[in-house]
Coordinates of C-alpha atoms in Angstrom, one line a residue:
M1 CA 156.1 -38.3 95.2
R2 CA 157.3 -39.3 91.8
H3 CA 155.1 -41.9 90.1
F4 CA 155.6 -44.1 87.1
R5 CA 155.4 -41.1 84.8
A6 CA 158.7 -39.8 86.3
A7 CA 160.2 -43.3 85.9
L8 CA 159.2 -43.4 82.3
G9 CA 161.0 -40.1 81.7
A10 CA 164.1 -41.5 83.3
V11 CA 164.0 -44.7 81.2
L12 CA 163.4 -42.8 78.0
F13 CA 166.4 -40.7 78.7
L14 CA 168.4 -43.8 79.3
L15 CA 167.3 -45.4 76.0
V16 CA 168.0 -42.2 74.0
S17 CA 171.4 -41.8 75.5
G18 CA 172.3 -45.4 74.6
L19 CA 173.6 -46.2 78.1
P20 CA 173.1 -49.8 79.3
A21 CA 170.4 -50.4 82.0
V22 CA 171.7 -51.8 85.2
A23 CA 169.6 -54.7 86.3
D24 CA 169.5 -55.5 90.0
D25 CA 166.8 -57.4 91.8
V26 CA 163.6 -56.2 90.1
T27 CA 162.5 -54.9 86.8
L28 CA 159.3 -52.9 86.5
R29 CA 157.8 -53.2 83.0
S30 CA 154.9 -51.2 81.5
R31 CA 151.9 -53.5 80.7
D32 CA 152.4 -52.9 76.9
G33 CA 156.1 -54.0 77.3
A34 CA 157.4 -50.9 75.7
I35 CA 159.3 -49.4 78.7
E36 CA 161.0 -51.0 81.7
L37 CA 162.8 -49.7 84.8
S38 CA 165.4 -51.8 86.8
G39 CA 166.8 -51.3 90.2
T40 CA 166.8 -52.4 93.9
L41 CA 163.4 -52.8 95.5
L42 CA 163.3 -50.8 98.7
G43 CA 159.7 -51.4 99.6
F44 CA 156.2 -52.3 98.5
D45 CA 153.1 -51.2 100.3
G46 CA 150.6 -53.2 98.4
E47 CA 150.0 -50.4 95.9
F48 CA 153.3 -48.7 95.2
Y49 CA 156.8 -49.9 94.5
R50 CA 159.8 -48.0 96.0
V51 CA 162.9 -48.6 93.9
E52 CA 166.4 -47.3 94.1
T53 CA 167.7 -46.6 90.6
R54 CA 170.7 -44.9 89.1
Y55 CA 168.5 -41.8 88.9
G56 CA 167.6 -41.9 92.6
E57 CA 164.8 -43.3 94.6
L58 CA 161.5 -43.6 92.6
T59 CA 158.0 -44.4 93.7
V60 CA 156.0 -46.3 91.0
D61 CA 152.3 -47.0 90.9
G62 CA 152.0 -50.8 90.9
S63 CA 148.7 -50.8 88.9
G64 CA 150.6 -49.6 85.8
V65 CA 153.5 -52.1 85.8
L66 CA 154.5 -55.7 86.0
C67 CA 157.3 -56.7 88.3
E68 CA 159.9 -59.3 87.3
G69 CA 162.9 -60.6 89.2
P70 CA 163.7 -62.4 92.4
G71 CA 162.9 -59.4 94.6
C72 CA 159.3 -59.0 93.4
P73 CA 156.7 -59.3 96.2
S74 CA 153.6 -61.6 96.0
L75 CA 150.6 -59.6 94.9
V76 CA 148.2 -62.4 95.9
N77 CA 149.3 -63.1 99.4
Y78 CA 150.6 -59.6 100.2
V79 CA 151.7 -59.1 103.8
A80 CA 152.2 -55.5 105.0
E81 CA 155.7 -55.1 106.5
L82 CA 156.6 -52.5 109.1
S83 CA 159.9 -52.2 110.9
I84 CA 160.1 -50.3 114.2
S85 CA 163.3 -49.5 116.2
G86 CA 164.3 -47.5 119.1
S87 CA 163.7 -46.9 122.8
S88 CA 163.2 -50.0 124.9
T89 CA 160.9 -48.1 127.3
I90 CA 158.5 -47.5 124.5
G91 CA 159.0 -50.8 122.7
E92 CA 158.8 -53.2 125.5
V93 CA 155.3 -52.2 126.8
L94 CA 153.5 -49.4 125.1
M95 CA 154.0 -50.3 121.4
P96 CA 153.1 -54.0 121.9
A97 CA 149.9 -52.9 123.8
L98 CA 149.0 -50.6 120.9
V99 CA 149.6 -53.2 118.3
E100 CA 147.4 -55.7 120.1
G101 CA 144.7 -53.1 120.6
F102 CA 144.8 -52.1 116.9
A103 CA 144.5 -55.8 115.9
L104 CA 141.6 -56.4 118.2
Q105 CA 139.7 -53.3 117.0
N106 CA 140.2 -54.4 113.4
G107 CA 139.1 -57.9 113.9
L108 CA 142.5 -59.4 113.4
T109 CA 144.5 -61.9 115.5
S110 CA 148.0 -60.9 116.8
E111 CA 150.7 -63.4 117.6
R112 CA 154.0 -62.3 119.2
M113 CA 157.1 -64.1 117.9
I114 CA 160.2 -63.7 120.0
G115 CA 163.6 -63.5 118.2
D116 CA 166.3 -62.6 120.8
E117 CA 166.7 -60.1 123.6
T118 CA 166.1 -57.1 121.4
H119 CA 164.0 -58.5 118.5
F120 CA 160.4 -59.6 118.3
E121 CA 157.6 -59.3 115.8
Y122 CA 153.8 -59.3 115.7
I123 CA 152.0 -61.4 113.0
L124 CA 148.6 -60.0 112.2
S125 CA 146.2 -62.4 110.6
Q126 CA 142.6 -62.9 109.5
P127 CA 140.9 -65.0 112.2
K128 CA 138.9 -67.3 110.0
S129 CA 141.3 -68.0 107.1
G130 CA 144.5 -67.6 109.1
A131 CA 145.8 -65.5 106.2
R132 CA 148.6 -63.2 107.3
V133 CA 148.0 -59.5 106.5
G134 CA 150.8 -57.8 108.5
R135 CA 154.2 -58.3 110.1
F136 CA 155.3 -55.6 112.5
S137 CA 159.0 -56.2 113.4
F138 CA 160.5 -54.6 116.5
R139 CA 164.1 -53.9 117.6
V140 CA 164.1 -52.5 121.1
S141 CA 167.4 -50.9 122.1
S142 CA 167.9 -47.2 122.5
T143 CA 166.8 -43.9 120.9
D144 CA 170.3 -43.6 119.3
E145 CA 170.0 -47.0 117.7
G146 CA 166.6 -46.3 116.4
F147 CA 167.7 -43.2 114.5
A148 CA 170.8 -45.1 113.2
D149 CA 168.5 -47.9 111.9
L150 CA 166.3 -45.4 110.2
L151 CA 169.3 -43.7 108.4
A152 CA 170.6 -47.2 107.4
D153 CA 167.1 -48.0 105.9
E154 CA 166.7 -50.7 108.4
A155 CA 163.6 -49.2 110.1
D156 CA 160.4 -47.5 109.0
L157 CA 159.6 -45.8 112.4
V158 CA 161.7 -44.7 115.3
M159 CA 160.7 -44.8 119.0
A160 CA 162.4 -42.0 120.9
L161 CA 162.4 -40.7 124.4
R162 CA 164.0 -37.4 123.3
E163 CA 163.6 -35.0 120.4
I164 CA 165.7 -35.7 117.3
R165 CA 169.0 -33.9 117.5
P166 CA 170.3 -31.4 114.8
G167 CA 172.8 -33.8 113.4
E168 CA 170.3 -36.6 113.0
L169 CA 167.8 -34.1 111.5
A170 CA 170.3 -33.0 108.9
L171 CA 171.3 -36.6 108.0
A172 CA 167.6 -37.6 107.6
A173 CA 167.0 -34.7 105.3
E174 CA 170.0 -35.6 103.2
A175 CA 168.7 -39.2 103.0
G176 CA 165.4 -38.0 101.6
L177 CA 163.5 -38.8 104.7
G178 CA 161.9 -35.4 105.1
E179 CA 162.1 -32.8 107.9
L180 CA 161.6 -35.1 110.8
D181 CA 160.8 -32.3 113.2
D182 CA 157.9 -31.3 111.0
V183 CA 154.4 -31.7 112.6
N184 CA 153.5 -34.5 110.3
R185 CA 156.8 -36.4 110.8
S186 CA 156.7 -36.8 114.5
R187 CA 154.0 -37.6 117.0
V188 CA 153.7 -38.1 120.7
L189 CA 152.3 -41.5 121.6
A190 CA 152.1 -40.9 125.4
L191 CA 153.8 -38.8 128.1
D192 CA 156.3 -39.7 130.8
A193 CA 158.6 -37.5 132.9
M194 CA 162.2 -37.4 134.1
T195 CA 161.8 -37.8 137.8
V196 CA 164.5 -37.1 140.3
I197 CA 164.6 -40.0 142.8
V198 CA 166.3 -40.8 146.1
S199 CA 166.1 -43.5 148.7
P200 CA 163.0 -43.5 150.9
T201 CA 165.3 -43.1 153.9
N202 CA 166.9 -39.9 152.5
P203 CA 165.5 -36.8 154.3
V204 CA 165.7 -34.5 151.3
S205 CA 162.3 -34.0 149.7
A206 CA 162.8 -31.3 147.0
I207 CA 165.5 -30.0 144.7
S208 CA 165.7 -27.1 142.2
I209 CA 166.7 -27.8 138.6
T210 CA 169.6 -25.4 139.1
D211 CA 170.9 -27.5 142.0
L212 CA 170.2 -30.7 140.1
A213 CA 172.5 -29.4 137.4
R214 CA 175.1 -28.7 140.0
V215 CA 174.8 -32.2 141.4
L216 CA 175.1 -33.8 137.9
S217 CA 178.2 -31.7 137.1
G218 CA 179.9 -32.5 140.3
E219 CA 179.8 -28.9 141.7
F220 CA 177.6 -30.2 144.6
E221 CA 179.3 -33.3 146.0
N222 CA 177.8 -33.4 149.5
W223 CA 174.2 -33.8 150.6
R224 CA 174.8 -31.0 153.0
S225 CA 174.5 -28.6 150.0
L226 CA 170.9 -29.8 149.5
G227 CA 169.9 -29.7 153.2
G228 CA 170.7 -33.3 153.8
P229 CA 173.4 -35.2 155.8
D230 CA 177.1 -34.5 155.7
A231 CA 177.8 -37.3 153.2
P232 CA 178.9 -37.7 149.6
I233 CA 176.3 -37.8 146.8
S234 CA 176.3 -40.8 144.5
V235 CA 174.8 -40.0 141.1
H236 CA 173.0 -42.7 139.1
L237 CA 171.7 -42.4 135.5
R238 CA 170.6 -44.6 132.6
D239 CA 173.1 -45.9 130.1
A240 CA 174.5 -43.1 127.8
Q241 CA 172.6 -44.3 124.7
S242 CA 169.2 -44.3 126.3
G243 CA 166.8 -41.5 125.4
I244 CA 166.2 -40.4 129.0
A245 CA 169.9 -40.0 129.7
Q246 CA 170.3 -38.0 126.5
A247 CA 167.3 -35.9 127.5
V248 CA 169.1 -35.1 130.7
E249 CA 172.1 -34.0 128.7
D250 CA 170.0 -31.9 126.3
R251 CA 167.5 -30.3 128.7
I252 CA 169.4 -30.0 132.0
L253 CA 173.2 -30.0 131.5
R254 CA 173.4 -28.2 128.1
R255 CA 171.0 -25.5 129.2
A256 CA 173.1 -25.0 132.3
S257 CA 176.3 -24.9 130.3
V258 CA 177.9 -27.7 132.4
R259 CA 179.2 -31.2 131.7
L260 CA 178.3 -34.4 133.4
L261 CA 180.7 -35.6 136.0
D262 CA 182.8 -38.7 135.2
T263 CA 181.9 -40.8 138.2
V264 CA 178.2 -41.2 137.4
R265 CA 176.9 -44.8 137.8
R266 CA 175.1 -46.2 134.7
H267 CA 172.2 -48.7 134.5
A268 CA 170.8 -50.6 131.6
T269 CA 167.2 -50.2 132.7
N270 CA 165.0 -47.9 134.7
T271 CA 164.2 -50.8 137.0
D272 CA 167.8 -51.4 137.8
L273 CA 168.4 -47.7 138.4
A274 CA 165.4 -47.3 140.7
R275 CA 166.5 -50.4 142.7
A276 CA 170.0 -49.2 143.1
V277 CA 168.9 -45.7 144.3
T278 CA 166.3 -47.3 146.7
E279 CA 169.0 -49.4 148.4
D280 CA 171.5 -46.5 148.8
Q281 CA 170.7 -43.7 151.1
L282 CA 173.3 -41.5 149.6
A283 CA 172.2 -42.0 146.0
I284 CA 170.3 -39.7 143.6
G285 CA 169.1 -40.6 140.2
I286 CA 166.8 -39.6 137.3
S287 CA 164.4 -42.2 136.1
S288 CA 161.2 -42.5 134.1
H289 CA 158.2 -41.5 136.1
S290 CA 156.5 -44.7 135.1
E291 CA 159.3 -46.8 136.6
I292 CA 160.5 -45.3 139.9
G293 CA 159.8 -48.5 141.8
N294 CA 160.0 -48.0 145.6
S295 CA 162.3 -45.0 145.4
K296 CA 161.2 -41.5 146.6
P297 CA 160.5 -38.9 144.0
L298 CA 161.6 -35.3 144.7
A299 CA 159.6 -32.2 144.1
L300 CA 161.1 -29.6 141.9
T301 CA 161.3 -26.3 143.7
G302 CA 162.8 -22.8 143.4
T303 CA 163.8 -19.8 145.5
C304 CA 160.4 -18.2 145.2
G305 CA 158.7 -21.1 147.1
F306 CA 156.8 -22.7 144.1
S307 CA 156.9 -26.5 144.1
L308 CA 155.9 -29.0 141.4
R309 CA 155.6 -32.7 141.6
A310 CA 155.4 -35.2 138.8
N311 CA 151.9 -36.6 138.7
R312 CA 149.5 -37.5 136.0
L313 CA 147.9 -34.0 135.7
T314 CA 151.1 -32.0 135.9
I315 CA 152.7 -34.2 133.3
K316 CA 149.7 -34.0 131.0
T317 CA 149.5 -30.2 131.2
E318 CA 153.3 -29.9 130.8
D319 CA 153.3 -27.8 134.0
Y320 CA 155.9 -30.2 135.4
P321 CA 159.1 -28.9 133.6
L322 CA 160.8 -32.2 133.0
T323 CA 157.9 -33.8 131.1
A324 CA 159.3 -36.5 128.7
P325 CA 157.2 -37.1 125.6
M326 CA 157.3 -40.5 124.0
F327 CA 157.9 -39.8 120.3
L328 CA 157.3 -41.8 117.2
Y329 CA 159.2 -40.4 114.2
V330 CA 157.7 -41.1 110.8
P331 CA 159.9 -40.5 107.7
A332 CA 158.5 -39.0 104.5
R333 CA 158.0 -42.4 103.0
R334 CA 154.9 -44.2 101.8
L335 CA 154.0 -46.9 104.3
P336 CA 151.7 -49.8 103.7
K337 CA 148.0 -49.1 104.2
L338 CA 147.9 -51.3 107.3
A339 CA 150.8 -49.3 108.8
R340 CA 149.0 -46.0 108.0
E341 CA 145.9 -47.3 109.7
F342 CA 147.9 -48.2 112.7
L343 CA 149.4 -44.7 112.9
A344 CA 145.9 -43.2 112.7
Y345 CA 144.8 -45.6 115.5
T346 CA 147.5 -44.3 117.9
R347 CA 145.6 -40.9 118.1
T348 CA 142.2 -42.5 118.9
G349 CA 140.4 -42.7 122.2
P350 CA 140.9 -46.4 122.6
A351 CA 144.7 -46.0 122.1
Q352 CA 144.8 -43.3 124.8
I353 CA 143.1 -45.8 127.2
I354 CA 145.8 -48.3 126.4
S355 CA 148.5 -45.7 127.1
R356 CA 147.0 -45.2 130.6
R357 CA 146.7 -48.9 131.3
A358 CA 150.4 -49.4 130.2
G359 CA 151.4 -47.0 133.0
F360 CA 152.0 -43.8 131.0
V361 CA 150.1 -40.5 130.8
D362 CA 147.7 -40.3 127.8
Q363 CA 147.0 -37.2 125.8
A364 CA 143.2 -37.3 125.7
P365 CA 142.1 -33.8 126.7
E366 CA 140.6 -33.5 130.2
E367 CA 138.6 -30.7 131.6
I368 CA 140.0 -29.4 134.9
A369 CA 137.5 -27.7 137.3
L370 CA 138.5 -24.4 138.8
N371 CA 138.2 -25.7 142.4
V372 CA 141.2 -28.1 141.9
Q373 CA 143.4 -25.3 140.7
G374 CA 143.8 -23.5 144.0
D375 CA 147.6 -23.6 144.1
R376 CA 147.8 -21.9 140.7
F377 CA 145.4 -19.1 141.7
A378 CA 147.3 -18.8 145.1
N379 CA 150.5 -18.2 143.1
A380 CA 148.7 -15.6 141.1
I381 CA 147.6 -13.7 144.2
R382 CA 151.0 -14.0 145.8
T383 CA 152.8 -12.5 142.8
A384 CA 150.3 -9.7 141.9
E385 CA 152.0 -6.3 142.2
G386 CA 150.5 -2.8 142.2
E387 CA 147.1 -1.7 140.9
D388 CA 147.8 -3.0 137.4
G389 CA 148.6 -6.4 138.7
L390 CA 145.5 -6.6 140.9
E391 CA 143.4 -5.3 138.1
T392 CA 144.7 -8.0 135.7
L393 CA 144.2 -10.7 138.4
K394 CA 140.6 -9.6 138.9
R395 CA 139.9 -9.7 135.2
M396 CA 141.5 -13.1 135.0
V397 CA 139.3 -14.5 137.8
D398 CA 136.2 -13.0 136.3
T399 CA 137.0 -14.4 132.8
L400 CA 138.1 -17.9 133.7
S401 CA 135.7 -18.7 136.6
P402 CA 132.9 -19.8 134.3
L403 CA 135.3 -21.9 132.2
R404 CA 137.2 -25.2 132.7
R405 CA 140.8 -25.6 131.8
L406 CA 141.7 -28.3 129.3
S407 CA 144.7 -30.5 130.1
T408 CA 146.1 -29.7 126.7
S409 CA 148.7 -26.9 126.9
F410 CA 151.2 -25.3 124.5
R411 CA 154.7 -24.1 125.0
F412 CA 157.4 -22.8 122.8
E413 CA 161.0 -23.7 122.0
P414 CA 163.5 -21.7 124.1
G415 CA 164.1 -18.3 122.6
A416 CA 161.9 -19.0 119.6
A417 CA 158.4 -18.4 118.4
R418 CA 158.0 -22.0 117.3
L419 CA 156.0 -24.5 119.3
D420 CA 158.0 -27.2 121.0
A421 CA 157.8 -30.8 119.8
Q422 CA 155.1 -31.9 122.3
S423 CA 153.0 -28.9 121.6
R424 CA 153.2 -29.5 117.8
S425 CA 151.7 -32.9 118.5
N426 CA 149.1 -31.3 120.8
V427 CA 148.0 -29.2 117.9
Q428 CA 147.1 -32.3 115.9
H429 CA 145.4 -34.1 118.9
L430 CA 143.2 -31.0 119.7
A431 CA 142.4 -30.6 116.0
H432 CA 141.3 -34.3 115.7
T433 CA 139.2 -33.8 118.8
I434 CA 137.5 -30.8 117.3
E435 CA 136.9 -32.7 114.1
A436 CA 135.2 -35.4 116.0
G437 CA 132.6 -32.9 117.3
V438 CA 133.6 -33.1 121.0
Y439 CA 133.4 -29.4 121.4
D440 CA 130.4 -28.6 119.1
G441 CA 128.3 -25.8 120.5
R442 CA 131.0 -24.8 123.0
Q443 CA 133.3 -21.9 123.5
M444 CA 137.1 -22.5 123.4
V445 CA 139.5 -19.8 124.6
F446 CA 143.2 -19.9 123.9
V447 CA 144.7 -18.0 126.9
G448 CA 148.3 -16.7 126.8
F449 CA 150.7 -16.4 129.8
S450 CA 154.2 -15.1 130.0
D451 CA 157.1 -15.1 132.4
G452 CA 157.7 -12.0 134.6
A453 CA 161.0 -10.8 133.0
G454 CA 160.6 -7.4 131.4
P455 CA 157.8 -4.8 131.4
A456 CA 154.3 -6.2 132.2
S457 CA 152.8 -4.5 129.1
S458 CA 155.3 -6.2 126.8
N459 CA 154.7 -9.5 128.4
L460 CA 151.0 -9.1 127.9
D461 CA 151.5 -8.3 124.2
I462 CA 153.7 -11.4 123.8
A463 CA 151.2 -13.6 125.5
H464 CA 148.4 -12.3 123.2
Q465 CA 150.6 -13.1 120.2
R466 CA 151.3 -16.6 121.4
A467 CA 147.6 -17.3 122.0
H468 CA 146.8 -16.1 118.5
A469 CA 149.6 -18.2 117.0
V470 CA 148.3 -21.4 118.7
K471 CA 144.7 -20.7 117.7
T472 CA 145.8 -20.2 114.1
A473 CA 147.8 -23.5 114.2
V474 CA 144.8 -25.5 115.5
E475 CA 142.5 -23.9 112.9
A476 CA 144.9 -24.8 110.1
A477 CA 145.1 -28.4 111.4
V478 CA 141.4 -28.9 111.4
E479 CA 140.8 -30.5 107.9
T480 CA 137.3 -32.2 108.0
S481 CA 135.3 -29.5 109.8
S482 CA 134.4 -25.9 109.0
L483 CA 134.8 -24.9 112.6
S484 CA 131.3 -23.4 112.5
Q485 CA 130.2 -25.5 115.4
V486 CA 132.9 -24.3 117.8
H487 CA 133.5 -20.7 118.9
L488 CA 137.3 -20.1 119.1
S489 CA 138.7 -16.9 120.7
T490 CA 141.9 -15.7 122.4
D491 CA 142.7 -13.8 125.6
A492 CA 145.9 -13.2 127.6
F493 CA 146.9 -12.4 131.1
G494 CA 150.7 -12.0 130.7
E495 CA 152.6 -12.8 133.9
A496 CA 149.5 -13.0 136.1
M497 CA 149.6 -16.8 136.9
P498 CA 153.2 -18.1 137.1
M499 CA 153.7 -21.9 137.5
A500 CA 157.4 -21.7 138.6
C501 CA 160.1 -19.2 139.7
D502 CA 161.2 -16.7 137.1
D503 CA 164.8 -16.7 138.4
T504 CA 165.8 -19.6 136.2
R505 CA 165.5 -20.3 132.5
W506 CA 163.5 -23.5 133.3
G507 CA 161.0 -21.5 135.4
R508 CA 160.6 -18.9 132.7
Q509 CA 160.1 -21.7 130.1
V510 CA 157.3 -23.2 132.2
N511 CA 155.6 -19.9 132.6
R512 CA 155.6 -19.0 128.9
R513 CA 152.5 -21.0 127.8
V514 CA 149.1 -21.0 126.1
E515 CA 146.3 -22.8 127.9
V516 CA 142.9 -23.8 126.5
W517 CA 139.8 -23.1 128.5
V518 CA 136.3 -24.2 127.5
R519 CA 132.7 -23.4 128.3

């Protein structure tokens, strides 16, 4: 961040060079009147001015300058401004609930003001005086539009149902918004899932992700290919600009190296999509888990017999392979104090409760007893091979039986050693929980697992490395605690407990994970 000292240097250069200053809508003048800086006011957070000048964007400490010009904000009745744009799924329910919860916790009143179909704002005020302290403006449209608004400097935060794409990432960096895939630039507000749905009268109850890609690409055109009736398949998806439709493109079609068929039927909302699929016995669609209506969700299966259904626990642990994190992207820009407090609030316990009540899956860590993990251990027994496999299985049972699994899991980007976007957010959540003293006096074990491709010894080594990497990342994220009250350690069992079939890249991705177990 460049403060007024940098601005003074720029102005001194200007004066020495003899070039005329370009006055726009504000002039920041030092209190002794000796030096001034002119430009376009981009923002004011109650403490710092953000000004676009001929020397670039500068951030100036407001305590050291006087502001002159028509663009100067009021310092007496300052109102914190925050503009939020993006996914309607996040913006219509979850974010308003979080804003209202934040206002209530801080003793403020919140009033919702409707603009048009896509715009509304919340006015936050002091209850006794009625003085306004904040204005949070929303534009609810699509993830695409949210990133476009951010790049056009028309939004401070982006609500997204998918990860930022490489092109958007590069443009944001060029615009000085920082690396938006950095751990401090994106966070997960809550979790949802891409759920495959059919009509309740459709006899098909499960589908593999490989077959789903074949359906979406048009390779499978008849329900008979999926064990259903001899009838054509009608494919339904959200509109092409929606985050969930783009996540289907990124995470299913692109990974299968296929293109979406041309005859897909598009819908403006998840509600419309679910209704259309429910009423058509030959339809199949992909909707948000939170908005499947009366349709029938399909389990995800594979040739090895494993089956996974989207429910609160499988989504929270990321065991369900089509989990859809609900992202909030925060650029490298100083936001008003009230906005920063709101962002901090989204990680708190009360905010997680609000996420659950809004119909989404929260991220508060839960402890899962061993006796409700029978299917996982059954899979481990089924796949154990040879004396080494049985020995590893025995050691795993002996080690994990006294412990309880946390719902917080960690996975890595395909073909990379870097944690995926949801897991990077999980690092921060777990670190904050440790800082709050939740696990004081307890043992926390980071346990690595791998897929079954390759030699078992190599898989075990990789699982150990991943467990150590996650432990190190969490330790680095803990800022306000010495970690002396929590005993952290690592262990690994390689391919001993698969969650999905290893015959597809999606199955292998699910199996490569680090779990957290506590005692």
